[in-house]
Amino acid sequence: GKAKMVRLSVIIPTVNDPALANTVREVLENSRTNPEIIVMADAVDVDIPGVRVVKNETRLGLRGNVNKGIGLASGEWLVKLDEHCMLSYGWDEILLEFAQKDWVTVPRRYQLDPVKWCIYEGDKEPIDYERLEINNPDKIGGVTWRSRRKERADVLLDETMVIQGSFYLLHREHWNRIAPLDETNYGSFTQEGIEIALKTWLGGGKVMVNKAAWYAHKHRTFGRVVSPKGTDIKRGNAYSKDYWLNNRWTERKYDLAWLMQRFNLPCQ
Protein backbone atom coordinates (compact mmCIF):
# COMPACT_ATOMS: atom_id res chain seq x y z
CA GLY A 1 0.00 0.00 0.00
CA LYS A 2 0.85 3.68 -0.14
CA ALA A 3 3.28 4.78 2.54
CA LYS A 4 1.56 6.79 5.24
CA MET A 5 2.42 10.45 5.09
CA VAL A 6 4.64 11.76 7.87
CA ARG A 7 2.62 14.00 10.18
CA LEU A 8 5.22 16.77 10.40
CA SER A 9 8.38 17.78 8.53
CA VAL A 10 10.81 20.37 9.88
CA ILE A 11 12.93 22.19 7.28
CA ILE A 12 16.11 23.85 8.60
CA PRO A 13 18.10 25.86 6.02
CA THR A 14 21.74 26.27 7.02
CA VAL A 15 24.86 28.19 6.04
CA ASN A 16 26.67 26.53 8.97
CA ASP A 17 25.73 28.66 11.92
CA PRO A 18 27.57 27.15 14.93
CA ALA A 19 24.12 26.82 16.56
CA LEU A 20 22.87 24.31 13.97
CA ALA A 21 23.73 21.14 15.93
CA ASN A 22 22.02 22.54 19.04
CA THR A 23 18.95 23.49 17.00
CA VAL A 24 18.67 19.98 15.55
CA ARG A 25 19.07 18.57 19.08
CA GLU A 26 16.24 20.83 20.25
CA VAL A 27 13.95 19.38 17.58
CA LEU A 28 14.97 15.80 18.37
CA GLU A 29 14.66 16.16 22.15
CA ASN A 30 11.63 18.43 22.46
CA SER A 31 9.30 17.05 19.79
CA ARG A 32 6.62 14.49 20.59
CA THR A 33 5.39 13.61 17.08
CA ASN A 34 8.71 12.22 15.79
CA PRO A 35 8.97 14.73 12.93
CA GLU A 36 11.02 14.28 9.78
CA ILE A 37 13.97 16.71 9.90
CA ILE A 38 15.51 17.99 6.70
CA VAL A 39 18.62 20.17 6.95
CA MET A 40 19.12 22.16 3.74
CA ALA A 41 22.88 22.74 3.54
CA ASP A 42 23.43 25.75 1.30
CA ALA A 43 26.81 25.06 -0.34
CA VAL A 44 28.29 24.01 3.02
CA ASP A 45 29.30 20.63 4.45
CA VAL A 46 27.14 19.46 7.33
CA ASP A 47 27.72 16.37 9.42
CA ILE A 48 24.84 15.76 11.80
CA PRO A 49 23.86 12.16 12.46
CA GLY A 50 20.23 11.09 12.54
CA VAL A 51 18.80 13.70 10.20
CA ARG A 52 18.48 14.04 6.46
CA VAL A 53 20.97 16.52 5.03
CA VAL A 54 20.43 17.85 1.51
CA LYS A 55 23.40 19.74 0.11
CA ASN A 56 23.10 22.36 -2.62
CA GLU A 57 26.39 22.53 -4.51
CA THR A 58 25.77 26.17 -5.41
CA ARG A 59 24.17 28.62 -3.02
CA LEU A 60 20.38 28.82 -3.40
CA GLY A 61 19.67 31.31 -0.65
CA LEU A 62 16.96 31.18 1.98
CA ARG A 63 13.86 31.20 -0.21
CA GLY A 64 15.31 28.62 -2.58
CA ASN A 65 16.10 26.32 0.33
CA VAL A 66 12.63 26.61 1.81
CA ASN A 67 11.05 25.93 -1.59
CA LYS A 68 13.33 22.97 -2.30
CA GLY A 69 13.17 21.58 1.24
CA ILE A 70 9.39 21.59 1.37
CA GLY A 71 9.35 20.00 -2.08
CA LEU A 72 11.43 17.12 -0.69
CA ALA A 73 9.51 16.82 2.58
CA SER A 74 6.87 14.16 3.05
CA GLY A 75 4.97 15.80 5.91
CA GLU A 76 1.30 16.69 5.90
CA TRP A 77 2.27 19.61 8.16
CA LEU A 78 5.40 21.69 7.55
CA VAL A 79 7.62 23.79 9.77
CA LYS A 80 10.34 26.11 8.56
CA LEU A 81 12.83 26.72 11.37
CA ASP A 82 15.92 28.93 11.49
CA GLU A 83 19.19 27.19 12.34
CA HIS A 84 19.65 29.03 15.66
CA CYS A 85 16.54 28.31 17.72
CA MET A 86 15.57 26.74 21.02
CA LEU A 87 12.17 25.01 21.42
CA SER A 88 9.80 24.34 24.30
CA TYR A 89 9.03 20.73 25.15
CA GLY A 90 6.09 19.30 23.20
CA TRP A 91 5.88 22.38 20.96
CA ASP A 92 4.81 20.28 17.96
CA GLU A 93 1.95 18.52 19.69
CA ILE A 94 0.69 21.78 21.18
CA LEU A 95 0.72 23.62 17.84
CA LEU A 96 -0.77 20.74 15.86
CA GLU A 97 -3.62 20.28 18.32
CA PHE A 98 -5.18 23.58 17.25
CA ALA A 99 -3.70 24.35 13.84
CA GLN A 100 -6.12 24.60 10.94
CA LYS A 101 -5.45 23.93 7.28
CA ASP A 102 -5.63 27.56 6.15
CA TRP A 103 -3.59 28.96 9.03
CA VAL A 104 0.03 29.83 9.56
CA THR A 105 0.84 29.24 13.25
CA VAL A 106 3.79 30.52 15.29
CA PRO A 107 4.68 29.99 18.95
CA ARG A 108 5.47 32.77 21.40
CA ARG A 109 9.00 34.02 20.66
CA TYR A 110 11.89 34.77 22.96
CA GLN A 111 15.42 35.94 22.22
CA LEU A 112 18.17 33.30 22.34
CA ASP A 113 21.71 33.61 23.61
CA PRO A 114 23.28 31.00 21.28
CA VAL A 115 26.57 30.92 23.22
CA LYS A 116 25.11 30.13 26.65
CA TRP A 117 22.13 28.42 24.98
CA CYS A 118 19.53 30.11 27.13
CA ILE A 119 17.00 32.92 26.86
CA TYR A 120 18.95 36.15 26.35
CA GLU A 121 19.53 37.93 29.68
CA GLY A 122 19.16 41.42 28.23
CA ASP A 123 15.66 40.86 26.85
CA LYS A 124 13.41 38.30 28.52
CA GLU A 125 10.11 39.78 27.36
CA PRO A 126 8.26 37.43 25.02
CA ILE A 127 7.13 38.53 21.56
CA ASP A 128 3.58 37.36 20.90
CA TYR A 129 2.44 39.73 18.17
CA GLU A 130 3.90 41.72 15.32
CA ARG A 131 2.07 44.44 13.45
CA LEU A 132 2.74 45.61 9.92
CA GLU A 133 4.54 48.95 9.87
CA ILE A 134 3.77 50.64 6.53
CA ASN A 135 5.15 54.16 7.08
CA ASN A 136 8.85 53.42 6.97
CA PRO A 137 10.14 55.05 3.73
CA ASP A 138 12.35 52.09 2.76
CA LYS A 139 10.16 49.09 3.51
CA ILE A 140 7.11 47.57 5.09
CA GLY A 141 7.89 45.21 7.93
CA GLY A 142 6.91 43.59 11.19
CA VAL A 143 7.45 45.39 14.49
CA THR A 144 6.92 44.00 17.98
CA TRP A 145 3.40 44.82 19.14
CA ARG A 146 3.74 45.17 22.92
CA SER A 147 0.40 46.87 23.58
CA ARG A 148 -1.51 43.99 22.00
CA ARG A 149 0.46 41.51 24.12
CA LYS A 150 -0.59 43.34 27.30
CA GLU A 151 -4.21 43.84 26.25
CA ARG A 152 -4.64 40.22 25.18
CA ALA A 153 -2.42 38.48 27.74
CA ASP A 154 -5.14 35.95 28.61
CA VAL A 155 -5.81 34.90 24.99
CA LEU A 156 -3.61 31.86 24.44
CA LEU A 157 -4.51 31.22 20.79
CA ASP A 158 -4.87 34.50 18.95
CA GLU A 159 -4.55 36.30 15.64
CA THR A 160 -1.31 38.09 14.88
CA MET A 161 -0.75 40.33 11.90
CA VAL A 162 2.68 39.39 10.57
CA ILE A 163 5.60 37.19 11.64
CA GLN A 164 9.38 37.27 11.74
CA GLY A 165 9.83 34.21 9.52
CA SER A 166 12.26 32.34 11.78
CA PHE A 167 9.54 29.78 12.59
CA TYR A 168 6.22 29.03 10.94
CA LEU A 169 3.96 25.99 10.77
CA LEU A 170 1.48 25.41 7.96
CA HIS A 171 -0.41 22.64 6.23
CA ARG A 172 0.81 21.37 2.88
CA GLU A 173 -2.45 22.42 1.20
CA HIS A 174 -1.92 25.99 2.40
CA TRP A 175 1.71 25.93 1.29
CA ASN A 176 0.58 24.79 -2.15
CA ARG A 177 -1.76 27.79 -2.35
CA ILE A 178 0.87 30.39 -1.46
CA ALA A 179 4.03 28.71 -2.79
CA PRO A 180 6.63 28.97 -4.05
CA LEU A 181 8.29 31.79 -2.15
CA ASP A 182 9.20 34.37 -4.79
CA GLU A 183 12.97 34.31 -5.38
CA THR A 184 12.92 36.52 -8.46
CA ASN A 185 11.49 39.75 -7.08
CA TYR A 186 12.35 39.72 -3.38
CA GLY A 187 15.76 38.13 -3.83
CA SER A 188 16.81 35.16 -1.76
CA PHE A 189 16.33 36.53 1.74
CA THR A 190 14.27 39.67 2.32
CA GLN A 191 10.67 39.83 3.58
CA GLU A 192 10.06 36.10 3.95
CA GLY A 193 7.75 36.48 6.96
CA ILE A 194 5.86 39.34 5.30
CA GLU A 195 5.30 37.34 2.11
CA ILE A 196 4.01 34.33 4.08
CA ALA A 197 1.78 36.37 6.41
CA LEU A 198 0.25 38.68 3.80
CA LYS A 199 -0.45 35.88 1.33
CA THR A 200 -2.14 34.03 4.17
CA TRP A 201 -4.33 36.88 5.43
CA LEU A 202 -5.18 38.40 2.05
CA GLY A 203 -5.80 34.94 0.60
CA GLY A 204 -8.47 34.20 3.20
CA GLY A 205 -6.46 32.35 5.85
CA LYS A 206 -5.25 33.41 9.28
CA VAL A 207 -1.90 33.98 10.96
CA MET A 208 -2.06 32.75 14.52
CA VAL A 209 0.12 32.75 17.64
CA ASN A 210 -0.19 29.87 20.10
CA LYS A 211 1.32 31.09 23.38
CA ALA A 212 1.18 27.64 24.97
CA ALA A 213 4.36 26.81 23.02
CA TRP A 214 7.46 28.96 22.67
CA TYR A 215 10.73 29.15 20.82
CA ALA A 216 13.76 31.38 21.19
CA HIS A 217 15.49 32.86 18.13
CA LYS A 218 19.08 34.12 18.10
CA HIS A 219 19.28 37.67 19.38
CA ARG A 220 20.52 40.12 16.77
CA THR A 221 23.57 41.14 18.87
CA PHE A 222 25.12 37.78 17.94
CA GLY A 223 25.23 38.65 14.23
CA ARG A 224 24.70 36.68 11.02
CA VAL A 225 26.98 33.94 9.77
CA VAL A 226 26.40 35.05 6.17
CA SER A 227 25.09 38.52 5.42
CA PRO A 228 22.92 39.05 2.37
CA LYS A 229 24.05 41.81 -0.02
CA GLY A 230 22.73 45.23 0.95
CA THR A 231 21.69 45.94 -2.65
CA ASP A 232 19.61 42.73 -2.72
CA ILE A 233 17.89 43.68 0.53
CA LYS A 234 17.11 47.18 -0.77
CA ARG A 235 15.67 45.81 -3.99
CA GLY A 236 13.57 43.19 -2.19
CA ASN A 237 12.26 45.72 0.31
CA ALA A 238 11.30 48.17 -2.44
CA TYR A 239 9.55 45.45 -4.42
CA SER A 240 7.62 44.20 -1.40
CA LYS A 241 6.50 47.67 -0.36
CA ASP A 242 5.16 48.47 -3.83
CA TYR A 243 3.61 45.01 -4.29
CA TRP A 244 1.60 44.92 -1.06
CA LEU A 245 0.72 48.59 -0.62
CA ASN A 246 -0.61 48.68 -4.18
CA ASN A 247 -2.49 45.36 -3.95
CA ARG A 248 -0.65 43.74 -6.86
CA TRP A 249 -1.24 40.13 -5.78
CA THR A 250 -3.85 38.93 -8.27
CA GLU A 251 -4.94 35.93 -6.18
CA ARG A 252 -5.93 38.02 -3.16
CA LYS A 253 -9.42 37.89 -1.68
CA TYR A 254 -8.87 41.10 0.27
CA ASP A 255 -6.93 44.34 -0.13
CA LEU A 256 -4.35 45.45 2.41
CA ALA A 257 -6.75 48.10 3.77
CA TRP A 258 -9.04 45.27 4.91
CA LEU A 259 -6.22 43.79 7.00
CA MET A 260 -5.27 47.16 8.50
CA GLN A 261 -8.88 47.74 9.51
CA ARG A 262 -9.17 44.24 10.97
CA PHE A 263 -6.38 45.13 13.40
CA ASN A 264 -7.64 48.71 13.95
CA LEU A 265 -4.59 50.30 12.37
CA PRO A 266 -4.56 53.43 10.19
CA CYS A 267 -4.12 52.79 6.45
CA GLN A 268 -1.71 55.70 5.88
Coordinates of C-alpha atoms in Angstrom, one line a residue:
G1 CA 0.0 0.0 0.0
K2 CA 0.9 3.7 -0.1
A3 CA 3.3 4.8 2.5
K4 CA 1.6 6.8 5.2
M5 CA 2.4 10.4 5.1
V6 CA 4.6 11.8 7.9
R7 CA 2.6 14.0 10.2
L8 CA 5.2 16.8 10.4
S9 CA 8.4 17.8 8.5
V10 CA 10.8 20.4 9.9
I11 CA 12.9 22.2 7.3
I12 CA 16.1 23.9 8.6
P13 CA 18.1 25.9 6.0
T14 CA 21.7 26.3 7.0
V15 CA 24.9 28.2 6.0
N16 CA 26.7 26.5 9.0
D17 CA 25.7 28.7 11.9
P18 CA 27.6 27.2 14.9
A19 CA 24.1 26.8 16.6
L20 CA 22.9 24.3 14.0
A21 CA 23.7 21.1 15.9
N22 CA 22.0 22.5 19.0
T23 CA 18.9 23.5 17.0
V24 CA 18.7 20.0 15.6
R25 CA 19.1 18.6 19.1
E26 CA 16.2 20.8 20.3
V27 CA 13.9 19.4 17.6
L28 CA 15.0 15.8 18.4
E29 CA 14.7 16.2 22.2
N30 CA 11.6 18.4 22.5
S31 CA 9.3 17.0 19.8
R32 CA 6.6 14.5 20.6
T33 CA 5.4 13.6 17.1
N34 CA 8.7 12.2 15.8
P35 CA 9.0 14.7 12.9
E36 CA 11.0 14.3 9.8
I37 CA 14.0 16.7 9.9
I38 CA 15.5 18.0 6.7
V39 CA 18.6 20.2 7.0
M40 CA 19.1 22.2 3.7
A41 CA 22.9 22.7 3.5
D42 CA 23.4 25.7 1.3
A43 CA 26.8 25.1 -0.3
V44 CA 28.3 24.0 3.0
D45 CA 29.3 20.6 4.4
V46 CA 27.1 19.5 7.3
D47 CA 27.7 16.4 9.4
I48 CA 24.8 15.8 11.8
P49 CA 23.9 12.2 12.5
G50 CA 20.2 11.1 12.5
V51 CA 18.8 13.7 10.2
R52 CA 18.5 14.0 6.5
V53 CA 21.0 16.5 5.0
V54 CA 20.4 17.8 1.5
K55 CA 23.4 19.7 0.1
N56 CA 23.1 22.4 -2.6
E57 CA 26.4 22.5 -4.5
T58 CA 25.8 26.2 -5.4
R59 CA 24.2 28.6 -3.0
L60 CA 20.4 28.8 -3.4
G61 CA 19.7 31.3 -0.6
L62 CA 17.0 31.2 2.0
R63 CA 13.9 31.2 -0.2
G64 CA 15.3 28.6 -2.6
N65 CA 16.1 26.3 0.3
V66 CA 12.6 26.6 1.8
N67 CA 11.0 25.9 -1.6
K68 CA 13.3 23.0 -2.3
G69 CA 13.2 21.6 1.2
I70 CA 9.4 21.6 1.4
G71 CA 9.3 20.0 -2.1
L72 CA 11.4 17.1 -0.7
A73 CA 9.5 16.8 2.6
S74 CA 6.9 14.2 3.1
G75 CA 5.0 15.8 5.9
E76 CA 1.3 16.7 5.9
W77 CA 2.3 19.6 8.2
L78 CA 5.4 21.7 7.5
V79 CA 7.6 23.8 9.8
K80 CA 10.3 26.1 8.6
L81 CA 12.8 26.7 11.4
D82 CA 15.9 28.9 11.5
E83 CA 19.2 27.2 12.3
H84 CA 19.6 29.0 15.7
C85 CA 16.5 28.3 17.7
M86 CA 15.6 26.7 21.0
L87 CA 12.2 25.0 21.4
S88 CA 9.8 24.3 24.3
Y89 CA 9.0 20.7 25.1
G90 CA 6.1 19.3 23.2
W91 CA 5.9 22.4 21.0
D92 CA 4.8 20.3 18.0
E93 CA 1.9 18.5 19.7
I94 CA 0.7 21.8 21.2
L95 CA 0.7 23.6 17.8
L96 CA -0.8 20.7 15.9
E97 CA -3.6 20.3 18.3
F98 CA -5.2 23.6 17.3
A99 CA -3.7 24.3 13.8
Q100 CA -6.1 24.6 10.9
K101 CA -5.4 23.9 7.3
D102 CA -5.6 27.6 6.1
W103 CA -3.6 29.0 9.0
V104 CA 0.0 29.8 9.6
T105 CA 0.8 29.2 13.3
V106 CA 3.8 30.5 15.3
P107 CA 4.7 30.0 18.9
R108 CA 5.5 32.8 21.4
R109 CA 9.0 34.0 20.7
Y110 CA 11.9 34.8 23.0
Q111 CA 15.4 35.9 22.2
L112 CA 18.2 33.3 22.3
D113 CA 21.7 33.6 23.6
P114 CA 23.3 31.0 21.3
V115 CA 26.6 30.9 23.2
K116 CA 25.1 30.1 26.7
W117 CA 22.1 28.4 25.0
C118 CA 19.5 30.1 27.1
I119 CA 17.0 32.9 26.9
Y120 CA 18.9 36.2 26.3
E121 CA 19.5 37.9 29.7
G122 CA 19.2 41.4 28.2
D123 CA 15.7 40.9 26.9
K124 CA 13.4 38.3 28.5
E125 CA 10.1 39.8 27.4
P126 CA 8.3 37.4 25.0
I127 CA 7.1 38.5 21.6
D128 CA 3.6 37.4 20.9
Y129 CA 2.4 39.7 18.2
E130 CA 3.9 41.7 15.3
R131 CA 2.1 44.4 13.4
L132 CA 2.7 45.6 9.9
E133 CA 4.5 48.9 9.9
I134 CA 3.8 50.6 6.5
N135 CA 5.1 54.2 7.1
N136 CA 8.9 53.4 7.0
P137 CA 10.1 55.1 3.7
D138 CA 12.4 52.1 2.8
K139 CA 10.2 49.1 3.5
I140 CA 7.1 47.6 5.1
G141 CA 7.9 45.2 7.9
G142 CA 6.9 43.6 11.2
V143 CA 7.4 45.4 14.5
T144 CA 6.9 44.0 18.0
W145 CA 3.4 44.8 19.1
R146 CA 3.7 45.2 22.9
S147 CA 0.4 46.9 23.6
R148 CA -1.5 44.0 22.0
R149 CA 0.5 41.5 24.1
K150 CA -0.6 43.3 27.3
E151 CA -4.2 43.8 26.2
R152 CA -4.6 40.2 25.2
A153 CA -2.4 38.5 27.7
D154 CA -5.1 36.0 28.6
V155 CA -5.8 34.9 25.0
L156 CA -3.6 31.9 24.4
L157 CA -4.5 31.2 20.8
D158 CA -4.9 34.5 18.9
E159 CA -4.6 36.3 15.6
T160 CA -1.3 38.1 14.9
M161 CA -0.8 40.3 11.9
V162 CA 2.7 39.4 10.6
I163 CA 5.6 37.2 11.6
Q164 CA 9.4 37.3 11.7
G165 CA 9.8 34.2 9.5
S166 CA 12.3 32.3 11.8
F167 CA 9.5 29.8 12.6
Y168 CA 6.2 29.0 10.9
L169 CA 4.0 26.0 10.8
L170 CA 1.5 25.4 8.0
H171 CA -0.4 22.6 6.2
R172 CA 0.8 21.4 2.9
E173 CA -2.5 22.4 1.2
H174 CA -1.9 26.0 2.4
W175 CA 1.7 25.9 1.3
N176 CA 0.6 24.8 -2.2
R177 CA -1.8 27.8 -2.3
I178 CA 0.9 30.4 -1.5
A179 CA 4.0 28.7 -2.8
P180 CA 6.6 29.0 -4.0
L181 CA 8.3 31.8 -2.2
D182 CA 9.2 34.4 -4.8
E183 CA 13.0 34.3 -5.4
T184 CA 12.9 36.5 -8.5
N185 CA 11.5 39.7 -7.1
Y186 CA 12.4 39.7 -3.4
G187 CA 15.8 38.1 -3.8
S188 CA 16.8 35.2 -1.8
F189 CA 16.3 36.5 1.7
T190 CA 14.3 39.7 2.3
Q191 CA 10.7 39.8 3.6
E192 CA 10.1 36.1 3.9
G193 CA 7.8 36.5 7.0
I194 CA 5.9 39.3 5.3
E195 CA 5.3 37.3 2.1
I196 CA 4.0 34.3 4.1
A197 CA 1.8 36.4 6.4
L198 CA 0.2 38.7 3.8
K199 CA -0.4 35.9 1.3
T200 CA -2.1 34.0 4.2
W201 CA -4.3 36.9 5.4
L202 CA -5.2 38.4 2.0
G203 CA -5.8 34.9 0.6
G204 CA -8.5 34.2 3.2
G205 CA -6.5 32.3 5.9
K206 CA -5.2 33.4 9.3
V207 CA -1.9 34.0 11.0
M208 CA -2.1 32.7 14.5
V209 CA 0.1 32.7 17.6
N210 CA -0.2 29.9 20.1
K211 CA 1.3 31.1 23.4
A212 CA 1.2 27.6 25.0
A213 CA 4.4 26.8 23.0
W214 CA 7.5 29.0 22.7
Y215 CA 10.7 29.2 20.8
A216 CA 13.8 31.4 21.2
H217 CA 15.5 32.9 18.1
K218 CA 19.1 34.1 18.1
H219 CA 19.3 37.7 19.4
R220 CA 20.5 40.1 16.8
T221 CA 23.6 41.1 18.9
F222 CA 25.1 37.8 17.9
G223 CA 25.2 38.6 14.2
R224 CA 24.7 36.7 11.0
V225 CA 27.0 33.9 9.8
V226 CA 26.4 35.1 6.2
S227 CA 25.1 38.5 5.4
P228 CA 22.9 39.1 2.4
K229 CA 24.0 41.8 0.0
G230 CA 22.7 45.2 1.0
T231 CA 21.7 45.9 -2.6
D232 CA 19.6 42.7 -2.7
I233 CA 17.9 43.7 0.5
K234 CA 17.1 47.2 -0.8
R235 CA 15.7 45.8 -4.0
G236 CA 13.6 43.2 -2.2
N237 CA 12.3 45.7 0.3
A238 CA 11.3 48.2 -2.4
Y239 CA 9.6 45.4 -4.4
S240 CA 7.6 44.2 -1.4
K241 CA 6.5 47.7 -0.4
D242 CA 5.2 48.5 -3.8
Y243 CA 3.6 45.0 -4.3
W244 CA 1.6 44.9 -1.1
L245 CA 0.7 48.6 -0.6
N246 CA -0.6 48.7 -4.2
N247 CA -2.5 45.4 -3.9
R248 CA -0.7 43.7 -6.9
W249 CA -1.2 40.1 -5.8
T250 CA -3.8 38.9 -8.3
E251 CA -4.9 35.9 -6.2
R252 CA -5.9 38.0 -3.2
K253 CA -9.4 37.9 -1.7
Y254 CA -8.9 41.1 0.3
D255 CA -6.9 44.3 -0.1
L256 CA -4.3 45.4 2.4
A257 CA -6.8 48.1 3.8
W258 CA -9.0 45.3 4.9
L259 CA -6.2 43.8 7.0
M260 CA -5.3 47.2 8.5
Q261 CA -8.9 47.7 9.5
R262 CA -9.2 44.2 11.0
F263 CA -6.4 45.1 13.4
N264 CA -7.6 48.7 13.9
L265 CA -4.6 50.3 12.4
P266 CA -4.6 53.4 10.2
C267 CA -4.1 52.8 6.4
Q268 CA -1.7 55.7 5.9

